[in-house]
Amino acid sequence: MSDPDRTSRRDFLRTGALAATGLALAADDAFAQEALAPTPACHGGDQPTPRQTEGPYFTPRSPERASLIEPGMNGRAIELAGFVLTRACKPVARALLDFWQADVTGEYDNRGFRLRGHQFTDAQGIYRLKTIVPAPYPGRTPHIHVKVQAPSGRVLTTQLYFPDQPGNRSDGLFRPELLLRVAPTGEGLAGRFDFVLDQS
Ligand code: FE
């Protein structure tokens, strides 16, 4: 099992290494063409990413890690990736991203740090997070919480949503501007979202 896994992971990372110019994060052609434009999806003067409530389940001081997947964890794997940008489309290096989410049963780990982790964008302003698709829980469509902060910048707290979820229509917090672009890959799903911070 480890071989195909590792191969896919390597492929993903190698494809990702081309990202500085092409951001072809996934092998899937349709996804690459549709979702992964050669430059960040930002046009200067773009609206900043909308803020959303933190909710009751944030835990500070999460571990630094790019994968939240742990041995024995159930759920459909997804690798999120994208830029952190300013309104002027400048990639933000060393931006902090702190993610937290429910598991495949809709539960948060409020004692430990399961499905919680922070990381920093690289020199190109790119982040990558390997995790699972969270389940809905009462009143909420599936979502991933995140705080994003440029070095010494203001914290953007928001949530990311998944396309084609029935709960998106009934969840009052859902906003289409916060939808991930999701496509299947060999080993799971790839999701793309670029954050635009409210700074020039
Ligand atoms: Fe939540």
Short mmCIF file of N, CA and C in Angstrom, two decimals, residues 27-199:
data_model
loop_
_atom_site.label_atom_id
_atom_site.label_comp_id
_atom_site.label_asym_id
_atom_site.label_seq_id
_atom_site.Cartn_x
_atom_site.Cartn_y
_atom_site.Cartn_z
N ALA A 27 -2.82 16.03 -11.68
CA ALA A 27 -2.56 15.40 -12.96
C ALA A 27 -3.79 15.45 -13.86
N ASP A 28 -4.94 15.60 -13.26
CA ASP A 28 -6.17 15.59 -14.03
C ASP A 28 -6.23 16.79 -14.98
N ASP A 29 -6.31 16.49 -16.27
CA ASP A 29 -6.23 17.56 -17.27
C ASP A 29 -7.37 18.56 -17.15
N ALA A 30 -8.56 18.02 -17.01
CA ALA A 30 -9.72 18.92 -16.96
C ALA A 30 -9.59 19.87 -15.79
N PHE A 31 -9.15 19.31 -14.67
CA PHE A 31 -9.00 20.15 -13.49
C PHE A 31 -7.90 21.17 -13.73
N ALA A 32 -6.80 20.70 -14.31
CA ALA A 32 -5.68 21.60 -14.53
C ALA A 32 -6.11 22.77 -15.41
N GLN A 33 -6.91 22.46 -16.42
CA GLN A 33 -7.32 23.52 -17.34
C GLN A 33 -8.36 24.42 -16.72
N GLU A 34 -9.29 23.81 -16.05
CA GLU A 34 -10.41 24.59 -15.55
C GLU A 34 -10.02 25.35 -14.29
N ALA A 35 -9.37 24.65 -13.38
CA ALA A 35 -9.24 25.21 -12.05
C ALA A 35 -7.89 25.85 -11.80
N LEU A 36 -6.88 25.45 -12.55
CA LEU A 36 -5.55 25.90 -12.19
C LEU A 36 -4.98 26.80 -13.27
N ALA A 37 -5.39 28.01 -13.23
CA ALA A 37 -4.92 28.99 -14.20
C ALA A 37 -3.42 29.16 -14.06
N PRO A 38 -2.74 29.58 -15.13
CA PRO A 38 -1.29 29.72 -15.07
C PRO A 38 -0.83 30.80 -14.09
N THR A 39 -1.67 31.70 -13.77
CA THR A 39 -1.34 32.71 -12.75
C THR A 39 -2.42 32.68 -11.69
N PRO A 40 -2.13 33.23 -10.54
CA PRO A 40 -3.14 33.23 -9.50
C PRO A 40 -4.47 33.82 -9.99
N ALA A 41 -5.55 33.27 -9.47
CA ALA A 41 -6.87 33.77 -9.84
C ALA A 41 -7.12 35.08 -9.12
N CYS A 42 -6.46 36.09 -9.57
CA CYS A 42 -6.48 37.37 -8.89
C CYS A 42 -6.20 38.43 -9.94
N HIS A 43 -6.89 39.53 -9.88
CA HIS A 43 -6.80 40.50 -10.96
C HIS A 43 -6.39 41.88 -10.47
N GLY A 44 -5.97 41.97 -9.23
CA GLY A 44 -5.65 43.29 -8.70
C GLY A 44 -6.95 44.00 -8.34
N GLY A 45 -7.02 44.51 -7.14
CA GLY A 45 -8.28 45.11 -6.72
C GLY A 45 -9.34 44.07 -6.43
N ASP A 46 -8.94 42.79 -6.40
CA ASP A 46 -9.88 41.74 -6.04
C ASP A 46 -10.42 41.98 -4.64
N GLN A 47 -11.61 41.53 -4.44
CA GLN A 47 -12.19 41.60 -3.10
C GLN A 47 -11.42 40.66 -2.19
N PRO A 48 -11.17 41.09 -0.96
CA PRO A 48 -10.54 40.16 -0.02
C PRO A 48 -11.45 38.97 0.25
N THR A 49 -10.86 37.88 0.64
CA THR A 49 -11.62 36.70 1.03
C THR A 49 -12.56 37.05 2.19
N PRO A 50 -13.84 36.72 2.09
CA PRO A 50 -14.78 37.07 3.15
C PRO A 50 -14.39 36.45 4.50
N ARG A 51 -14.63 37.21 5.53
CA ARG A 51 -14.43 36.71 6.90
C ARG A 51 -15.64 35.89 7.31
N GLN A 52 -15.40 34.89 8.17
CA GLN A 52 -16.49 34.11 8.74
C GLN A 52 -16.23 33.90 10.22
N THR A 53 -17.29 33.54 10.90
CA THR A 53 -17.15 33.30 12.34
C THR A 53 -16.14 32.19 12.62
N GLU A 54 -15.44 32.36 13.73
CA GLU A 54 -14.49 31.32 14.16
C GLU A 54 -15.23 30.08 14.65
N GLY A 55 -16.42 30.24 15.17
CA GLY A 55 -17.14 29.11 15.74
C GLY A 55 -16.56 28.73 17.09
N PRO A 56 -17.12 27.72 17.72
CA PRO A 56 -16.74 27.40 19.10
C PRO A 56 -15.56 26.43 19.25
N TYR A 57 -14.97 25.98 18.14
CA TYR A 57 -14.06 24.83 18.27
C TYR A 57 -12.61 25.12 17.93
N PHE A 58 -12.22 26.41 17.89
CA PHE A 58 -10.81 26.70 17.63
C PHE A 58 -9.97 26.38 18.86
N THR A 59 -8.82 25.76 18.63
CA THR A 59 -7.87 25.51 19.71
C THR A 59 -6.54 26.15 19.32
N PRO A 60 -6.02 27.07 20.13
CA PRO A 60 -4.72 27.67 19.79
C PRO A 60 -3.56 26.69 19.90
N ARG A 61 -2.45 27.10 19.35
CA ARG A 61 -1.19 26.34 19.42
C ARG A 61 -1.31 24.95 18.80
N SER A 62 -1.89 24.89 17.62
CA SER A 62 -1.93 23.61 16.90
C SER A 62 -0.52 23.25 16.45
N PRO A 63 -0.29 21.96 16.20
CA PRO A 63 1.04 21.57 15.70
C PRO A 63 1.28 22.08 14.28
N GLU A 64 2.56 22.32 13.98
CA GLU A 64 2.91 22.71 12.62
C GLU A 64 3.01 21.45 11.77
N ARG A 65 2.17 21.36 10.75
CA ARG A 65 2.19 20.18 9.88
C ARG A 65 1.38 20.47 8.62
N ALA A 66 1.80 19.85 7.53
CA ALA A 66 1.12 20.04 6.24
C ALA A 66 0.14 18.93 5.96
N SER A 67 0.15 17.87 6.77
CA SER A 67 -0.83 16.80 6.62
C SER A 67 -1.52 16.56 7.95
N LEU A 68 -2.84 16.54 7.90
CA LEU A 68 -3.62 16.25 9.10
C LEU A 68 -4.05 14.79 9.15
N ILE A 69 -3.65 14.04 8.13
CA ILE A 69 -4.05 12.63 8.05
C ILE A 69 -3.16 11.80 8.97
N GLU A 70 -3.79 10.98 9.78
CA GLU A 70 -3.06 10.13 10.72
C GLU A 70 -3.42 8.68 10.44
N PRO A 71 -2.56 7.75 10.86
CA PRO A 71 -2.83 6.33 10.62
C PRO A 71 -4.20 5.94 11.17
N GLY A 72 -4.94 5.20 10.37
CA GLY A 72 -6.24 4.70 10.82
C GLY A 72 -7.37 5.71 10.70
N MET A 73 -7.08 6.90 10.21
CA MET A 73 -8.12 7.92 10.09
C MET A 73 -9.02 7.60 8.90
N ASN A 74 -10.33 7.64 9.13
CA ASN A 74 -11.27 7.41 8.04
C ASN A 74 -11.56 8.72 7.33
N GLY A 75 -12.01 8.56 6.08
CA GLY A 75 -12.43 9.74 5.33
C GLY A 75 -11.78 9.79 3.97
N ARG A 76 -12.34 10.61 3.11
CA ARG A 76 -11.83 10.74 1.75
C ARG A 76 -10.71 11.77 1.75
N ALA A 77 -9.55 11.35 1.26
CA ALA A 77 -8.39 12.25 1.27
C ALA A 77 -8.58 13.39 0.28
N ILE A 78 -8.13 14.56 0.69
CA ILE A 78 -8.12 15.71 -0.20
C ILE A 78 -6.85 16.50 0.05
N GLU A 79 -6.26 17.00 -1.01
CA GLU A 79 -5.09 17.86 -0.85
C GLU A 79 -5.48 19.25 -1.33
N LEU A 80 -5.49 20.17 -0.39
CA LEU A 80 -5.79 21.56 -0.71
C LEU A 80 -4.50 22.27 -1.07
N ALA A 81 -4.61 23.21 -1.97
CA ALA A 81 -3.45 24.02 -2.32
C ALA A 81 -3.91 25.34 -2.90
N GLY A 82 -3.02 26.30 -2.84
CA GLY A 82 -3.33 27.60 -3.42
C GLY A 82 -2.35 28.64 -2.93
N PHE A 83 -2.64 29.87 -3.30
CA PHE A 83 -1.82 31.01 -2.91
C PHE A 83 -2.45 31.74 -1.74
N VAL A 84 -1.61 32.44 -0.99
CA VAL A 84 -2.06 33.55 -0.16
C VAL A 84 -1.57 34.81 -0.85
N LEU A 85 -2.52 35.70 -1.16
CA LEU A 85 -2.23 36.88 -1.98
C LEU A 85 -2.69 38.14 -1.28
N THR A 86 -2.10 39.24 -1.68
CA THR A 86 -2.65 40.54 -1.30
C THR A 86 -3.69 40.94 -2.33
N ARG A 87 -4.42 42.03 -2.06
CA ARG A 87 -5.42 42.51 -3.03
C ARG A 87 -4.75 42.87 -4.35
N ALA A 88 -3.48 43.21 -4.30
CA ALA A 88 -2.74 43.55 -5.52
C ALA A 88 -2.14 42.30 -6.17
N CYS A 89 -2.56 41.13 -5.73
CA CYS A 89 -2.12 39.85 -6.31
C CYS A 89 -0.68 39.50 -5.96
N LYS A 90 -0.13 40.14 -4.97
CA LYS A 90 1.23 39.79 -4.57
C LYS A 90 1.19 38.56 -3.68
N PRO A 91 1.89 37.49 -4.05
CA PRO A 91 1.94 36.33 -3.16
C PRO A 91 2.60 36.70 -1.82
N VAL A 92 2.08 36.15 -0.75
CA VAL A 92 2.59 36.44 0.58
C VAL A 92 3.40 35.24 1.08
N ALA A 93 4.69 35.41 1.16
CA ALA A 93 5.55 34.35 1.70
C ALA A 93 5.44 34.33 3.22
N ARG A 94 5.61 33.17 3.80
CA ARG A 94 5.61 33.00 5.27
C ARG A 94 4.31 33.45 5.92
N ALA A 95 3.22 33.39 5.15
CA ALA A 95 1.91 33.63 5.78
C ALA A 95 1.54 32.40 6.61
N LEU A 96 0.95 32.65 7.75
CA LEU A 96 0.52 31.58 8.64
C LEU A 96 -0.89 31.12 8.24
N LEU A 97 -1.08 29.82 8.14
CA LEU A 97 -2.43 29.27 7.95
C LEU A 97 -2.66 28.23 9.04
N ASP A 98 -3.74 28.39 9.77
CA ASP A 98 -4.06 27.46 10.85
C ASP A 98 -5.43 26.85 10.53
N PHE A 99 -5.44 25.53 10.28
CA PHE A 99 -6.66 24.84 9.84
C PHE A 99 -7.23 24.00 10.98
N TRP A 100 -8.54 23.93 11.05
CA TRP A 100 -9.18 22.96 11.95
C TRP A 100 -10.52 22.56 11.36
N GLN A 101 -10.93 21.32 11.65
CA GLN A 101 -12.12 20.78 10.98
C GLN A 101 -12.67 19.59 11.74
N ALA A 102 -13.90 19.25 11.38
CA ALA A 102 -14.54 18.05 11.91
C ALA A 102 -14.01 16.82 11.18
N ASP A 103 -14.23 15.67 11.79
CA ASP A 103 -13.81 14.41 11.17
C ASP A 103 -14.94 13.83 10.32
N VAL A 104 -14.81 12.58 9.97
CA VAL A 104 -15.75 11.95 9.04
C VAL A 104 -17.09 11.63 9.73
N THR A 105 -17.14 11.82 11.04
CA THR A 105 -18.42 11.67 11.74
C THR A 105 -19.00 13.02 12.16
N GLY A 106 -18.34 14.10 11.75
CA GLY A 106 -18.84 15.42 12.11
C GLY A 106 -18.39 15.90 13.48
N GLU A 107 -17.40 15.22 14.07
CA GLU A 107 -16.91 15.58 15.41
C GLU A 107 -15.60 16.36 15.33
N TYR A 108 -15.44 17.32 16.22
CA TYR A 108 -14.16 17.99 16.42
C TYR A 108 -13.42 17.34 17.57
N ASP A 109 -12.11 17.34 17.50
CA ASP A 109 -11.30 16.93 18.65
C ASP A 109 -11.02 18.17 19.49
N ASN A 110 -11.74 18.30 20.58
CA ASN A 110 -11.59 19.50 21.42
C ASN A 110 -10.67 19.27 22.61
N ARG A 111 -10.05 18.10 22.66
CA ARG A 111 -9.09 17.81 23.73
C ARG A 111 -7.68 17.80 23.19
N GLY A 112 -7.53 17.25 22.00
CA GLY A 112 -6.21 17.19 21.38
C GLY A 112 -6.19 17.97 20.09
N PHE A 113 -5.38 17.51 19.16
CA PHE A 113 -5.16 18.28 17.95
C PHE A 113 -5.43 17.48 16.68
N ARG A 114 -6.28 16.45 16.82
CA ARG A 114 -6.63 15.69 15.62
C ARG A 114 -7.35 16.61 14.63
N LEU A 115 -6.90 16.59 13.38
CA LEU A 115 -7.46 17.43 12.31
C LEU A 115 -7.30 18.92 12.61
N ARG A 116 -6.18 19.22 13.23
CA ARG A 116 -5.79 20.62 13.47
C ARG A 116 -4.31 20.74 13.13
N GLY A 117 -3.95 21.85 12.50
CA GLY A 117 -2.54 22.06 12.20
C GLY A 117 -2.31 23.39 11.54
N HIS A 118 -1.10 23.91 11.75
CA HIS A 118 -0.76 25.17 11.09
C HIS A 118 0.47 24.98 10.22
N GLN A 119 0.64 25.89 9.29
CA GLN A 119 1.78 25.86 8.37
C GLN A 119 2.01 27.28 7.86
N PHE A 120 3.08 27.44 7.09
CA PHE A 120 3.41 28.74 6.52
C PHE A 120 3.55 28.60 5.01
N THR A 121 3.13 29.62 4.28
CA THR A 121 3.33 29.60 2.83
C THR A 121 4.82 29.62 2.53
N ASP A 122 5.15 29.07 1.35
CA ASP A 122 6.54 29.05 0.92
C ASP A 122 6.91 30.40 0.28
N ALA A 123 8.07 30.45 -0.32
CA ALA A 123 8.56 31.72 -0.88
C ALA A 123 7.67 32.22 -2.01
N GLN A 124 6.91 31.30 -2.64
CA GLN A 124 5.99 31.70 -3.71
C GLN A 124 4.60 32.03 -3.19
N GLY A 125 4.44 31.97 -1.88
CA GLY A 125 3.12 32.25 -1.31
C GLY A 125 2.15 31.09 -1.42
N ILE A 126 2.66 29.89 -1.58
CA ILE A 126 1.82 28.70 -1.79
C ILE A 126 1.72 27.89 -0.50
N TYR A 127 0.52 27.42 -0.21
CA TYR A 127 0.31 26.47 0.89
C TYR A 127 -0.18 25.16 0.30
N ARG A 128 0.00 24.08 1.05
CA ARG A 128 -0.54 22.77 0.68
C ARG A 128 -0.97 22.06 1.96
N LEU A 129 -2.15 21.52 1.94
CA LEU A 129 -2.66 20.82 3.12
C LEU A 129 -3.27 19.51 2.70
N LYS A 130 -2.79 18.44 3.30
CA LYS A 130 -3.39 17.13 3.06
C LYS A 130 -4.30 16.82 4.23
N THR A 131 -5.55 16.51 3.92
CA THR A 131 -6.51 16.23 4.99
C THR A 131 -7.60 15.32 4.46
N ILE A 132 -8.71 15.26 5.16
CA ILE A 132 -9.87 14.49 4.70
C ILE A 132 -11.05 15.44 4.56
N VAL A 133 -12.03 15.00 3.78
CA VAL A 133 -13.25 15.79 3.64
C VAL A 133 -14.06 15.62 4.93
N PRO A 134 -14.37 16.71 5.61
CA PRO A 134 -15.14 16.60 6.85
C PRO A 134 -16.59 16.25 6.56
N ALA A 135 -17.24 15.65 7.54
CA ALA A 135 -18.67 15.37 7.42
C ALA A 135 -19.46 16.60 7.85
N PRO A 136 -20.72 16.66 7.41
CA PRO A 136 -21.59 17.70 7.97
C PRO A 136 -21.87 17.41 9.44
N TYR A 137 -22.27 18.41 10.17
CA TYR A 137 -22.79 18.18 11.53
C TYR A 137 -24.03 19.04 11.70
N PRO A 138 -24.81 18.84 12.73
CA PRO A 138 -26.13 19.47 12.78
C PRO A 138 -26.05 20.99 12.54
N GLY A 139 -26.76 21.43 11.55
CA GLY A 139 -26.82 22.84 11.21
C GLY A 139 -25.73 23.31 10.27
N ARG A 140 -24.74 22.46 10.02
CA ARG A 140 -23.60 22.91 9.21
C ARG A 140 -23.34 21.97 8.04
N THR A 141 -23.13 22.59 6.88
CA THR A 141 -22.65 21.86 5.71
C THR A 141 -21.15 21.62 5.90
N PRO A 142 -20.56 20.65 5.20
CA PRO A 142 -19.12 20.40 5.41
C PRO A 142 -18.28 21.66 5.14
N HIS A 143 -17.31 21.89 6.01
CA HIS A 143 -16.47 23.08 5.90
C HIS A 143 -15.16 22.84 6.63
N ILE A 144 -14.15 23.61 6.25
CA ILE A 144 -12.86 23.61 6.94
C ILE A 144 -12.63 25.03 7.44
N HIS A 145 -12.34 25.15 8.73
CA HIS A 145 -12.04 26.46 9.31
C HIS A 145 -10.57 26.79 9.07
N VAL A 146 -10.29 28.07 8.93
CA VAL A 146 -8.90 28.47 8.76
C VAL A 146 -8.71 29.91 9.22
N LYS A 147 -7.54 30.15 9.79
CA LYS A 147 -7.07 31.51 10.07
C LYS A 147 -5.85 31.73 9.20
N VAL A 148 -5.81 32.87 8.53
CA VAL A 148 -4.71 33.21 7.64
C VAL A 148 -4.16 34.56 8.06
N GLN A 149 -2.82 34.63 8.14
CA GLN A 149 -2.22 35.87 8.64
C GLN A 149 -0.87 36.09 7.95
N ALA A 150 -0.75 37.22 7.26
CA ALA A 150 0.56 37.60 6.73
C ALA A 150 1.46 37.94 7.90
N PRO A 151 2.78 37.87 7.72
CA PRO A 151 3.67 38.23 8.81
C PRO A 151 3.31 39.63 9.34
N SER A 152 3.04 39.70 10.61
CA SER A 152 2.62 40.92 11.31
C SER A 152 1.37 41.56 10.69
N GLY A 153 0.59 40.78 9.97
CA GLY A 153 -0.68 41.29 9.43
C GLY A 153 -1.86 40.94 10.31
N ARG A 154 -3.04 41.40 9.88
CA ARG A 154 -4.27 41.11 10.61
C ARG A 154 -4.71 39.69 10.30
N VAL A 155 -5.33 39.04 11.27
CA VAL A 155 -5.79 37.66 11.07
C VAL A 155 -7.09 37.65 10.27
N LEU A 156 -7.13 36.86 9.21
CA LEU A 156 -8.36 36.56 8.48
C LEU A 156 -8.87 35.22 8.99
N THR A 157 -10.04 35.22 9.60
CA THR A 157 -10.68 33.97 10.02
C THR A 157 -11.81 33.68 9.06
N THR A 158 -11.81 32.48 8.48
CA THR A 158 -12.87 32.16 7.53
C THR A 158 -13.10 30.66 7.48
N GLN A 159 -13.91 30.21 6.53
CA GLN A 159 -14.22 28.80 6.37
C GLN A 159 -14.27 28.49 4.87
N LEU A 160 -13.89 27.29 4.52
CA LEU A 160 -13.91 26.84 3.13
C LEU A 160 -14.98 25.77 2.97
N TYR A 161 -15.64 25.80 1.82
CA TYR A 161 -16.77 24.90 1.56
C TYR A 161 -16.51 24.02 0.35
N PHE A 162 -17.31 22.97 0.25
CA PHE A 162 -17.14 21.96 -0.80
C PHE A 162 -18.30 22.06 -1.79
N PRO A 163 -18.00 21.94 -3.09
CA PRO A 163 -19.08 22.01 -4.08
C PRO A 163 -19.99 20.79 -3.98
N ASP A 164 -21.19 20.95 -4.46
CA ASP A 164 -22.16 19.86 -4.62
C ASP A 164 -22.56 19.21 -3.30
N GLN A 165 -22.54 19.97 -2.23
CA GLN A 165 -23.02 19.46 -0.95
C GLN A 165 -24.45 19.93 -0.76
N PRO A 166 -25.37 19.00 -0.52
CA PRO A 166 -26.77 19.42 -0.36
C PRO A 166 -26.93 20.45 0.74
N GLY A 167 -26.11 20.34 1.79
CA GLY A 167 -26.24 21.26 2.92
C GLY A 167 -25.85 22.69 2.60
N ASN A 168 -25.17 22.91 1.47
CA ASN A 168 -24.79 24.27 1.12
C ASN A 168 -26.00 25.17 0.96
N ARG A 169 -27.11 24.58 0.57
CA ARG A 169 -28.31 25.40 0.32
C ARG A 169 -29.00 25.81 1.62
N SER A 170 -28.81 25.03 2.67
CA SER A 170 -29.56 25.31 3.89
C SER A 170 -28.69 25.92 5.00
N ASP A 171 -27.37 25.91 4.82
CA ASP A 171 -26.47 26.45 5.85
C ASP A 171 -26.38 27.97 5.66
N GLY A 172 -26.83 28.71 6.66
CA GLY A 172 -26.87 30.16 6.54
C GLY A 172 -25.50 30.81 6.46
N LEU A 173 -24.45 30.09 6.87
CA LEU A 173 -23.10 30.66 6.80
C LEU A 173 -22.46 30.45 5.44
N PHE A 174 -22.97 29.49 4.68
CA PHE A 174 -22.35 29.15 3.39
C PHE A 174 -22.26 30.38 2.48
N ARG A 175 -21.11 30.52 1.82
CA ARG A 175 -20.96 31.58 0.82
C ARG A 175 -20.24 30.99 -0.39
N PRO A 176 -20.78 31.21 -1.59
CA PRO A 176 -20.16 30.64 -2.78
C PRO A 176 -18.73 31.15 -3.01
N GLU A 177 -18.42 32.36 -2.52
CA GLU A 177 -17.05 32.89 -2.69
C GLU A 177 -16.03 32.05 -1.93
N LEU A 178 -16.50 31.21 -1.02
CA LEU A 178 -15.60 30.41 -0.20
C LEU A 178 -15.58 28.94 -0.63
N LEU A 179 -16.07 28.67 -1.82
CA LEU A 179 -16.06 27.30 -2.33
C LEU A 179 -14.67 26.91 -2.81
N LEU A 180 -14.23 25.75 -2.39
CA LEU A 180 -13.05 25.13 -2.99
C LEU A 180 -13.40 24.72 -4.41
N ARG A 181 -12.41 24.74 -5.29
CA ARG A 181 -12.56 24.06 -6.58
C ARG A 181 -11.97 22.67 -6.41
N VAL A 182 -12.79 21.67 -6.60
CA VAL A 182 -12.40 20.30 -6.26
C VAL A 182 -12.44 19.42 -7.50
N ALA A 183 -11.45 18.58 -7.65
CA ALA A 183 -11.43 17.61 -8.75
C ALA A 183 -10.77 16.33 -8.26
N PRO A 184 -11.18 15.19 -8.83
CA PRO A 184 -10.57 13.92 -8.43
C PRO A 184 -9.14 13.81 -8.93
N THR A 185 -8.32 13.12 -8.17
CA THR A 185 -6.97 12.79 -8.60
C THR A 185 -6.82 11.28 -8.44
N GLY A 186 -5.64 10.77 -8.71
CA GLY A 186 -5.45 9.33 -8.61
C GLY A 186 -5.75 8.79 -7.23
N GLU A 187 -5.41 9.54 -6.20
CA GLU A 187 -5.52 8.99 -4.86
C GLU A 187 -6.62 9.62 -4.02
N GLY A 188 -7.33 10.55 -4.57
CA GLY A 188 -8.38 11.18 -3.76
C GLY A 188 -8.90 12.39 -4.49
N LEU A 189 -8.80 13.52 -3.81
CA LEU A 189 -9.32 14.76 -4.38
C LEU A 189 -8.26 15.83 -4.26
N ALA A 190 -8.30 16.77 -5.19
CA ALA A 190 -7.49 17.98 -5.07
C ALA A 190 -8.44 19.16 -4.94
N GLY A 191 -8.11 20.05 -4.05
CA GLY A 191 -8.93 21.24 -3.85
C GLY A 191 -8.07 22.48 -3.98
N ARG A 192 -8.63 23.50 -4.60
CA ARG A 192 -7.86 24.72 -4.84
C ARG A 192 -8.60 25.89 -4.24
N PHE A 193 -7.87 26.72 -3.49
CA PHE A 193 -8.44 27.97 -3.02
C PHE A 193 -7.32 28.97 -2.81
N ASP A 194 -7.49 30.16 -3.35
CA ASP A 194 -6.54 31.25 -3.14
C ASP A 194 -7.15 32.24 -2.17
N PHE A 195 -6.41 32.55 -1.12
CA PHE A 195 -6.86 33.55 -0.15
C PHE A 195 -6.37 34.92 -0.59
N VAL A 196 -7.23 35.91 -0.48
CA VAL A 196 -6.84 37.28 -0.76
C VAL A 196 -6.99 38.08 0.53
N LEU A 197 -5.86 38.53 1.06
CA LEU A 197 -5.86 39.27 2.32
C LEU A 197 -6.19 40.74 2.05
N ASP A 198 -6.76 41.38 3.05
CA ASP A 198 -7.18 42.78 2.90
C ASP A 198 -5.99 43.70 3.14
N GLN A 199 -5.02 43.61 2.28
CA GLN A 199 -3.86 44.49 2.33
C GLN A 199 -3.29 44.61 0.94
#
